[in-house]
mmCIF file of C-alpha atoms and ligand atoms in Angstrom:
data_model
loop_
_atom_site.group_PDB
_atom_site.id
_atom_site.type_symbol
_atom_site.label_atom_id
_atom_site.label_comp_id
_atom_site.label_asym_id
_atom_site.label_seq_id
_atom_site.Cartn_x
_atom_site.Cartn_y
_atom_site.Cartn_z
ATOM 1 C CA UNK A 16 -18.380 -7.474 -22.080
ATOM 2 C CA UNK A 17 -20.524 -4.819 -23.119
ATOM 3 C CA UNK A 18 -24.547 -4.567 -23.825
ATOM 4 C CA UNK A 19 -24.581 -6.548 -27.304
ATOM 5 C CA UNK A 20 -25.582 -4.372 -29.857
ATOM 6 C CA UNK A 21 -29.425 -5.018 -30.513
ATOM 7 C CA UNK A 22 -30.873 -5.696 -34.381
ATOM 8 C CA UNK A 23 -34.592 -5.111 -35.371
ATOM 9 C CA UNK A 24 -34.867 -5.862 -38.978
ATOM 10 C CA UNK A 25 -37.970 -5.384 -40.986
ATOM 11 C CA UNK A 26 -39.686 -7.486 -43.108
ATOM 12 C CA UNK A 27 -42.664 -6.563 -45.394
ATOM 13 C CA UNK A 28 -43.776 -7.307 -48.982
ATOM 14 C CA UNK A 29 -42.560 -4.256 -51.650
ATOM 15 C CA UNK A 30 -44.309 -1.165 -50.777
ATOM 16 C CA UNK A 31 -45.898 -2.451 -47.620
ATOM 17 C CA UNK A 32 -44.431 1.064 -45.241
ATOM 18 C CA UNK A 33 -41.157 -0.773 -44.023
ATOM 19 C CA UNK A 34 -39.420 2.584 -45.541
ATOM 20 C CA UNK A 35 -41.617 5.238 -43.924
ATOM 21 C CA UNK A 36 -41.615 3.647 -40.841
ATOM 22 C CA UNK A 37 -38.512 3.041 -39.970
ATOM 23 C CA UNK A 38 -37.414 6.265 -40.684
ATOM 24 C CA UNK A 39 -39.640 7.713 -37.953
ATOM 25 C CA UNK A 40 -38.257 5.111 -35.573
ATOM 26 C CA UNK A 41 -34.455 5.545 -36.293
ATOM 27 C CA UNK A 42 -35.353 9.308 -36.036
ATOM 28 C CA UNK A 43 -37.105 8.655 -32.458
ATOM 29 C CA UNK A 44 -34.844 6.443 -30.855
ATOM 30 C CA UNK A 45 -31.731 7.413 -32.283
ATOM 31 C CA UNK A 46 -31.003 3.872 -33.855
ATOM 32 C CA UNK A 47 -28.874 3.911 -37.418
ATOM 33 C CA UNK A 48 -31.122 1.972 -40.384
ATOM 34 C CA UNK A 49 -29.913 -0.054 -43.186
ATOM 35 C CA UNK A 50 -31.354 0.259 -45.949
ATOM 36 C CA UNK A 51 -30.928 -2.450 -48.121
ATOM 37 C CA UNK A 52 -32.642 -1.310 -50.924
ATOM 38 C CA UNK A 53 -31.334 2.068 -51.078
ATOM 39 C CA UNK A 54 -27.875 0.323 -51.111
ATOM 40 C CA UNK A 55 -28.775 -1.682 -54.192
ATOM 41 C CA UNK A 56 -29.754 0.917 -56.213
ATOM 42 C CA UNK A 57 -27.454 3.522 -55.139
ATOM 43 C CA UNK A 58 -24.617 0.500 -56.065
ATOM 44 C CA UNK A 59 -26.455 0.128 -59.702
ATOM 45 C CA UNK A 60 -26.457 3.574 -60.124
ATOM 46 C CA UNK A 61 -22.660 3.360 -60.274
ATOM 47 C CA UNK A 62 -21.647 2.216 -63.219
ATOM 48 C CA UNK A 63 -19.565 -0.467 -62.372
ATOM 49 C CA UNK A 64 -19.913 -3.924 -64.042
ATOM 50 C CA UNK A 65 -21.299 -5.161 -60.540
ATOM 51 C CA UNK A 66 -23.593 -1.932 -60.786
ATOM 52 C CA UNK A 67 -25.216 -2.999 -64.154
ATOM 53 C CA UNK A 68 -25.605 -6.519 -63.097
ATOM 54 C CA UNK A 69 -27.463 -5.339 -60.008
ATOM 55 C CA UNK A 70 -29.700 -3.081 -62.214
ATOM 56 C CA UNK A 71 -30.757 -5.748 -64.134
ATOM 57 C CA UNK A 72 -32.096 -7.449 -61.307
ATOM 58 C CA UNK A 73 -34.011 -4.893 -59.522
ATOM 59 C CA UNK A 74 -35.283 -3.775 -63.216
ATOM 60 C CA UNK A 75 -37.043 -7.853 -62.970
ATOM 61 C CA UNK A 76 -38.364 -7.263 -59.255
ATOM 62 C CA UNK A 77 -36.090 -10.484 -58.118
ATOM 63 C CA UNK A 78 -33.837 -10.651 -55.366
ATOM 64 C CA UNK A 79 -29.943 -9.686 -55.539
ATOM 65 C CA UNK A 80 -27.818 -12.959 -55.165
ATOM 66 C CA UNK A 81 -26.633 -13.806 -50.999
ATOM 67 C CA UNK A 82 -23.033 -13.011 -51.256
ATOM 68 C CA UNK A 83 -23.247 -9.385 -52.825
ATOM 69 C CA UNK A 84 -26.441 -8.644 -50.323
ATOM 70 C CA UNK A 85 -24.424 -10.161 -47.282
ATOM 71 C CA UNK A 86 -21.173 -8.063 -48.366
ATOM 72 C CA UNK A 87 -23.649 -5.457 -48.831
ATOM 73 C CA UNK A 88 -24.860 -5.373 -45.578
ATOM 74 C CA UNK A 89 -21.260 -5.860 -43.928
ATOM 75 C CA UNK A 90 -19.907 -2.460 -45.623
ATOM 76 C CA UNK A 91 -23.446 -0.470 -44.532
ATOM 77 C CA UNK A 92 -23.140 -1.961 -40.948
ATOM 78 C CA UNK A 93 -19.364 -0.945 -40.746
ATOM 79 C CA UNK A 94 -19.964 2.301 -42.294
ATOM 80 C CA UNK A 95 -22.730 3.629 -39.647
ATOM 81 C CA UNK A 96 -20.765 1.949 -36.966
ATOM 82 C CA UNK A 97 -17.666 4.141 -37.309
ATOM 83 C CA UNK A 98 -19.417 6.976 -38.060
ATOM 84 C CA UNK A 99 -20.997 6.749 -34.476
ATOM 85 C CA UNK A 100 -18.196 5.776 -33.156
ATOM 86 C CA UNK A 101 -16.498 8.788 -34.496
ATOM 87 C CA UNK A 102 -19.141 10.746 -32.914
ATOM 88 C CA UNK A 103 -18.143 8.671 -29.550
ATOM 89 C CA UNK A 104 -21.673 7.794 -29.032
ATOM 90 C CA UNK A 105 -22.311 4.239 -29.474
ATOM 91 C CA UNK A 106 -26.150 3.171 -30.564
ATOM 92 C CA UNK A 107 -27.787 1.589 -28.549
ATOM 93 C CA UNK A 108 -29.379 -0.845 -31.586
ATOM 94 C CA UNK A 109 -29.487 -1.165 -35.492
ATOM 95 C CA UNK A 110 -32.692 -1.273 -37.670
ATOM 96 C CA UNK A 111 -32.452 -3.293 -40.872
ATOM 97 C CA UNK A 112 -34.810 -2.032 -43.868
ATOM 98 C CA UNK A 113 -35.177 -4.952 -45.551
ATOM 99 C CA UNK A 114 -33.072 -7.661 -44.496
ATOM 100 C CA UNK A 115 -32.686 -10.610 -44.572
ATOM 101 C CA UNK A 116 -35.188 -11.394 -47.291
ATOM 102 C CA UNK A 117 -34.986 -15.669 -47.711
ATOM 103 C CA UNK A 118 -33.621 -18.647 -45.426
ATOM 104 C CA UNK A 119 -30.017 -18.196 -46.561
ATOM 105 C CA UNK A 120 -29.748 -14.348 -45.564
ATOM 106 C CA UNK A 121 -31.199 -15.154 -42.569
ATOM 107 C CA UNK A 122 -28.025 -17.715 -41.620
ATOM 108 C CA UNK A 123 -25.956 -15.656 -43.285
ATOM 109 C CA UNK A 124 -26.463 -13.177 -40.634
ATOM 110 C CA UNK A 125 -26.059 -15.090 -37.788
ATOM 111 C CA UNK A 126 -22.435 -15.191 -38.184
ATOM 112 C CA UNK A 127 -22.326 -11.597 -39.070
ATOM 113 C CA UNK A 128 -24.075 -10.672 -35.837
ATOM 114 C CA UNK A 129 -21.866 -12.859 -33.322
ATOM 115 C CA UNK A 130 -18.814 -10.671 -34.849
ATOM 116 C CA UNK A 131 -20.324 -7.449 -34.058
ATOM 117 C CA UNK A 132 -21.120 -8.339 -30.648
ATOM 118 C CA UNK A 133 -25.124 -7.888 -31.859
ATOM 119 C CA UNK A 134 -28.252 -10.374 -31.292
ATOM 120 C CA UNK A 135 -31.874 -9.794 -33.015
ATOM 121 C CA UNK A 136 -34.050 -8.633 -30.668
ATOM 122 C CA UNK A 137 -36.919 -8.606 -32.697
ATOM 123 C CA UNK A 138 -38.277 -8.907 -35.962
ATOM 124 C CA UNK A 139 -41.250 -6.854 -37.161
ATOM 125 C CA UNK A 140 -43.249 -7.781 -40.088
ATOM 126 C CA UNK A 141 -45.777 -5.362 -41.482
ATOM 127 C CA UNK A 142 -48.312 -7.470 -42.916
ATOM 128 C CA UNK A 143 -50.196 -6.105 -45.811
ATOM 129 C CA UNK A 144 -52.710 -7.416 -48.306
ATOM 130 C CA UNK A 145 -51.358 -8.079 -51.549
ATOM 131 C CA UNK A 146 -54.407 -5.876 -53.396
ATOM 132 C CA UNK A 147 -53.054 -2.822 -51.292
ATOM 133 C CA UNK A 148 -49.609 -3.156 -52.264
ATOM 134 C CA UNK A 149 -50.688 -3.657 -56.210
ATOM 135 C CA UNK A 150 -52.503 0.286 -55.094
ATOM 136 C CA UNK A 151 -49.755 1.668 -53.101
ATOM 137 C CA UNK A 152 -47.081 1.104 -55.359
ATOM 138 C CA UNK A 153 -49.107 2.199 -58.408
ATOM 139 C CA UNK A 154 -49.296 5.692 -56.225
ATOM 140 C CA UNK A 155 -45.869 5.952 -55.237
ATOM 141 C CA UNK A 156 -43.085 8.780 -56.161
ATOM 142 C CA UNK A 157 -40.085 9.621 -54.626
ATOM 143 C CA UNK A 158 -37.314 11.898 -54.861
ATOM 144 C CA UNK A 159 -34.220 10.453 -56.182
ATOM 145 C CA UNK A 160 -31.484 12.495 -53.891
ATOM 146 C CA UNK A 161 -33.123 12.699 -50.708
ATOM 147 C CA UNK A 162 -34.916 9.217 -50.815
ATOM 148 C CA UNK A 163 -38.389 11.024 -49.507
ATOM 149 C CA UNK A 164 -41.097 8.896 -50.477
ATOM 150 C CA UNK A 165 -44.728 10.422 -51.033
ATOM 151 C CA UNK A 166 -48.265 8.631 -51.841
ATOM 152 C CA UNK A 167 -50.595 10.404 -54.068
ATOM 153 C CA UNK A 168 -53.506 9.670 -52.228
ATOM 154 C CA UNK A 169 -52.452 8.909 -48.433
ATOM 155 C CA UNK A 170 -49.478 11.425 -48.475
ATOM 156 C CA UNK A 171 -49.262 14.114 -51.293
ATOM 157 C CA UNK A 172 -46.532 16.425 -51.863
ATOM 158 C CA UNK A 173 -47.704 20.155 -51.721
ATOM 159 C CA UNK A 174 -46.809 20.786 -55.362
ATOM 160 C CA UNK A 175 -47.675 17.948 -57.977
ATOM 161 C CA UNK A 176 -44.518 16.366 -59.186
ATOM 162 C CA UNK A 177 -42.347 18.107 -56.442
ATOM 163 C CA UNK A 178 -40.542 17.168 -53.618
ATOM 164 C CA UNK A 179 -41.398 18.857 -50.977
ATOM 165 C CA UNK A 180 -38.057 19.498 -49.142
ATOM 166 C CA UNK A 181 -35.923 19.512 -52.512
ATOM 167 C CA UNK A 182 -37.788 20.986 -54.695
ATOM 168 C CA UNK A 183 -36.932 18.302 -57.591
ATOM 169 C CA UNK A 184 -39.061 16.522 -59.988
ATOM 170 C CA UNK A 185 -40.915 13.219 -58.032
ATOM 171 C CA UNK A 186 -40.288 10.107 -59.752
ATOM 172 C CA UNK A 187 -41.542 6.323 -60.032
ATOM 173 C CA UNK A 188 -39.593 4.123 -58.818
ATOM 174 C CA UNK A 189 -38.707 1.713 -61.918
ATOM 175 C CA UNK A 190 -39.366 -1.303 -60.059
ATOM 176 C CA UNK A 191 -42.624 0.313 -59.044
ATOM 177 C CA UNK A 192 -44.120 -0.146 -62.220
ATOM 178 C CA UNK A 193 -47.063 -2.869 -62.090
ATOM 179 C CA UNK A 194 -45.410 -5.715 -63.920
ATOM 180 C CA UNK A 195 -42.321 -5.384 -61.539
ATOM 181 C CA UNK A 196 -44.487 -5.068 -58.562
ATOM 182 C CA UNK A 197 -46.084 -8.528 -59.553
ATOM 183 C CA UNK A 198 -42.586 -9.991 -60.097
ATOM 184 C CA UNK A 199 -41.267 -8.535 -56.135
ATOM 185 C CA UNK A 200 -45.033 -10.073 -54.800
ATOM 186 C CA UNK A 201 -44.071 -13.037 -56.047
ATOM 187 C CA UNK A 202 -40.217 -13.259 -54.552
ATOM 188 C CA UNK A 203 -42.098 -12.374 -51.408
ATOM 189 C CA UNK A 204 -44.226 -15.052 -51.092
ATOM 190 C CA UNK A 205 -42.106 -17.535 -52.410
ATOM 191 C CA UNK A 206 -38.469 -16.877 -50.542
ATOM 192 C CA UNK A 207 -39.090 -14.466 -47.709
ATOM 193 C CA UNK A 208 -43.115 -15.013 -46.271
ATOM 194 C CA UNK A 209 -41.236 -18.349 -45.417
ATOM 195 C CA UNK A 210 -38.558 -17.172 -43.181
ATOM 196 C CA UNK A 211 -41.295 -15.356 -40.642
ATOM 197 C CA UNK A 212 -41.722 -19.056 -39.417
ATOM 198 C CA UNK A 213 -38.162 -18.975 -38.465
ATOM 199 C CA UNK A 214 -38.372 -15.944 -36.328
ATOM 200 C CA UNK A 215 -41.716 -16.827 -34.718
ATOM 201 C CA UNK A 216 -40.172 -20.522 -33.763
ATOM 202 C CA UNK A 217 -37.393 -17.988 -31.996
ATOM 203 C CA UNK A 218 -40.377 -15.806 -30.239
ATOM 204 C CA UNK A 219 -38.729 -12.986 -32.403
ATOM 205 C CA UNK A 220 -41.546 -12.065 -34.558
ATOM 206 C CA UNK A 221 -43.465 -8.948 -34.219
ATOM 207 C CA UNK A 222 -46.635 -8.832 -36.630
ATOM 208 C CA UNK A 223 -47.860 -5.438 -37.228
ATOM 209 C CA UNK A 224 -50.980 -5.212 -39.057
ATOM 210 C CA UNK A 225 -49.241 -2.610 -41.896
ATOM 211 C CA UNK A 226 -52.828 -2.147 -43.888
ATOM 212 C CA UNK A 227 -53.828 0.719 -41.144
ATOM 213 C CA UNK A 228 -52.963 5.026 -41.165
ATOM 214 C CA UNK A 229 -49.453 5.767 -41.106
ATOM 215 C CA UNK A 230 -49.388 7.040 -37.401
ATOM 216 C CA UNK A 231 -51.396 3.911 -36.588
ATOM 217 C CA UNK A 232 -48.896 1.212 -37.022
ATOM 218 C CA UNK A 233 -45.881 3.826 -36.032
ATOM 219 C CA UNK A 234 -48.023 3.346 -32.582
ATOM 220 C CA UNK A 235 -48.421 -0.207 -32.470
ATOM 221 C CA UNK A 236 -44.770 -0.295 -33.530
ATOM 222 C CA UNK A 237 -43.497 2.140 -30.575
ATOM 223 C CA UNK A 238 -45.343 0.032 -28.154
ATOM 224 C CA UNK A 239 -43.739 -3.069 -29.175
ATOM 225 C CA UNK A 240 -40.242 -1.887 -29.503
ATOM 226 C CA UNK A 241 -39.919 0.697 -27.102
ATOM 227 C CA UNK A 242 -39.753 -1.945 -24.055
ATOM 228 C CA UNK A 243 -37.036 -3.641 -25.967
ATOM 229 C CA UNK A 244 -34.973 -0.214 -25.468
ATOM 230 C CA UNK A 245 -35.320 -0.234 -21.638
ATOM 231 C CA UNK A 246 -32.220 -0.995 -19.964
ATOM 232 C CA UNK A 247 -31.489 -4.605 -18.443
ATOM 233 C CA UNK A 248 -31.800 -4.415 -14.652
ATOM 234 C CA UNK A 249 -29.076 -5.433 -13.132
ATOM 235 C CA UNK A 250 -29.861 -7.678 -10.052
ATOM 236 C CA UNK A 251 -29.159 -5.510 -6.812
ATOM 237 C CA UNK A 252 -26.225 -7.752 -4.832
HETATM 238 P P1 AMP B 310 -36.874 -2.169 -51.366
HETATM 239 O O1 AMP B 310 -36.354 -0.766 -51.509
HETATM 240 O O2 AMP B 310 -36.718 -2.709 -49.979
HETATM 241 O O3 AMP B 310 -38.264 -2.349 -51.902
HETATM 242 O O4 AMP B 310 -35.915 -3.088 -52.287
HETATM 243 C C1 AMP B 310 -35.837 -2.853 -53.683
HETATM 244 C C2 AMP B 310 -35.232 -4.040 -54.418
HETATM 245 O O5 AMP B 310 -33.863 -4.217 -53.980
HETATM 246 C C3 AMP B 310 -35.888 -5.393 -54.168
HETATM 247 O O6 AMP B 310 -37.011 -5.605 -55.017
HETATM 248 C C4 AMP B 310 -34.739 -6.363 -54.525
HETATM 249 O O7 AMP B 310 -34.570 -6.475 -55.921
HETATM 250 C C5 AMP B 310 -33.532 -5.601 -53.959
HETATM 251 N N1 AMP B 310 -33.289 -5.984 -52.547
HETATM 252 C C6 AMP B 310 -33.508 -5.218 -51.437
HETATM 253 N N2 AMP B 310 -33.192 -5.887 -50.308
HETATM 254 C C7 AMP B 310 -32.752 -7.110 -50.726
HETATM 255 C C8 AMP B 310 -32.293 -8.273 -50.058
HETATM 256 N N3 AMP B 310 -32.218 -8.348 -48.720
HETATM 257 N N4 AMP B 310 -31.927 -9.339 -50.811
HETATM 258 C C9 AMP B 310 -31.980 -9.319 -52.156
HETATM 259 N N5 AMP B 310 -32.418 -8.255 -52.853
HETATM 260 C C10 AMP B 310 -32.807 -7.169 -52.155
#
């Protein structure tokens, strides 16, 4: 049997860096992300009747209902998968952007794993004060096409308003907007802060304090997950 495929999902409360951060370490280490958000909203930008229900719900800051975020995640897994496959280089590990976010995502992926051959081999949560995230998210644009996120006071694009790379208008998140924001704190605390006891009863859980520089916790993140890359050694006969 081969190397099961290894799963690091990431857990943090809305705007606490999960998005910045894992880009630089799928980037780094080669390993696909899932981005669970992204998914949502590029699903309610659709159209489609399951589109606009799915708008509605980010538009209140709650969570998206198990089966459509566990079929959600199935279609995204299978979707990277082939296209690495395709390019006949199988990775080595998956990174999940924000999943699972309460008890019943978290079982729900259990079986979802033992079909793909895949085990968690850590869960990292970036822990951040709820009085930063209230700030951070009050800063944040992004650009709609390319998904580049920017911070008006910590990370500032070049030109006010513009991306950087696309040169399109920056915008604000809808679900950024303060009222929303207090709405997503509040799922946190109440469905997913309670599912990092889970993980640490497994010896999964990585806390990573998130309320540092940018390049800080990418370091403290490295150090914990690159040792999780090494190769098994096999016992010499
Ligand atoms: P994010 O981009 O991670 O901040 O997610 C944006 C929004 O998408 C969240 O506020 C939820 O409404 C929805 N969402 C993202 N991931 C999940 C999930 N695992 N379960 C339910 N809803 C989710």
């Amino acid at each position: 049997m081969s190397n099961p495929l290894l799963i690091f999902p990431f857990i943090s409360p809305p705007s606490g860096g999960k998005g910045t951060q894992t880009q630089r370490l799928s980037e780094r280490y080669q390993l696909p992300r899932v981005d669970m958000g992204a998914m949502l909203r590029s699903v309610a930008a659709s159209g489609s009747p399951l589109g606009e229900r799915i708008k509605g719900i980010l538009a209140e800051g709650k969570l998206v209902d198990t089966p459509t975020v566990l079929d959600t995640l199935k279609e995204g897994v299978n979707a990277l998968l082939a296209e690495h496959q395709q390019s006949g280089q199988p990775p080595r590990g998956l990174i999940l952007d924000g999943f699972p976010r309460n008890a019943a995502q978290a079982e729900g992926l259990d079986p979802i794993l033992a079909d793909l051959n895949a085990r968690i081999a850590a869960v990292f949560y970036l822990d951040v004060p709820a009085e930063v995230i209230i700030e951070r998210a009050a800063n944040r644009l992004m650009s709609e096409t390319s998904g580049i996120v920017y911070n008006l006071k910590t990370k500032p694009p070049k030109t006010p308003g513009i991306c950087d790379v696309t040169g399109e208008k920056l915008i604000q998140r809808a679900d950024d907007k303060p009222e929303v924001v207090a709405s997503r704190l509040s799922s946190f605390t109440t469905e997913t802060e309670p599912i990092l006891a889970r993980y640490e009863a497994q010896g999964l859980l990585k806390r990573i304090n998130g309320n540092q520089p940018i390049d800080t916790v990418t370091d403290a993140l490295i150090a914990q997950l690159e040792p999780l890359l090494q190769p098994v050694q096999q016992p010499v006969a």
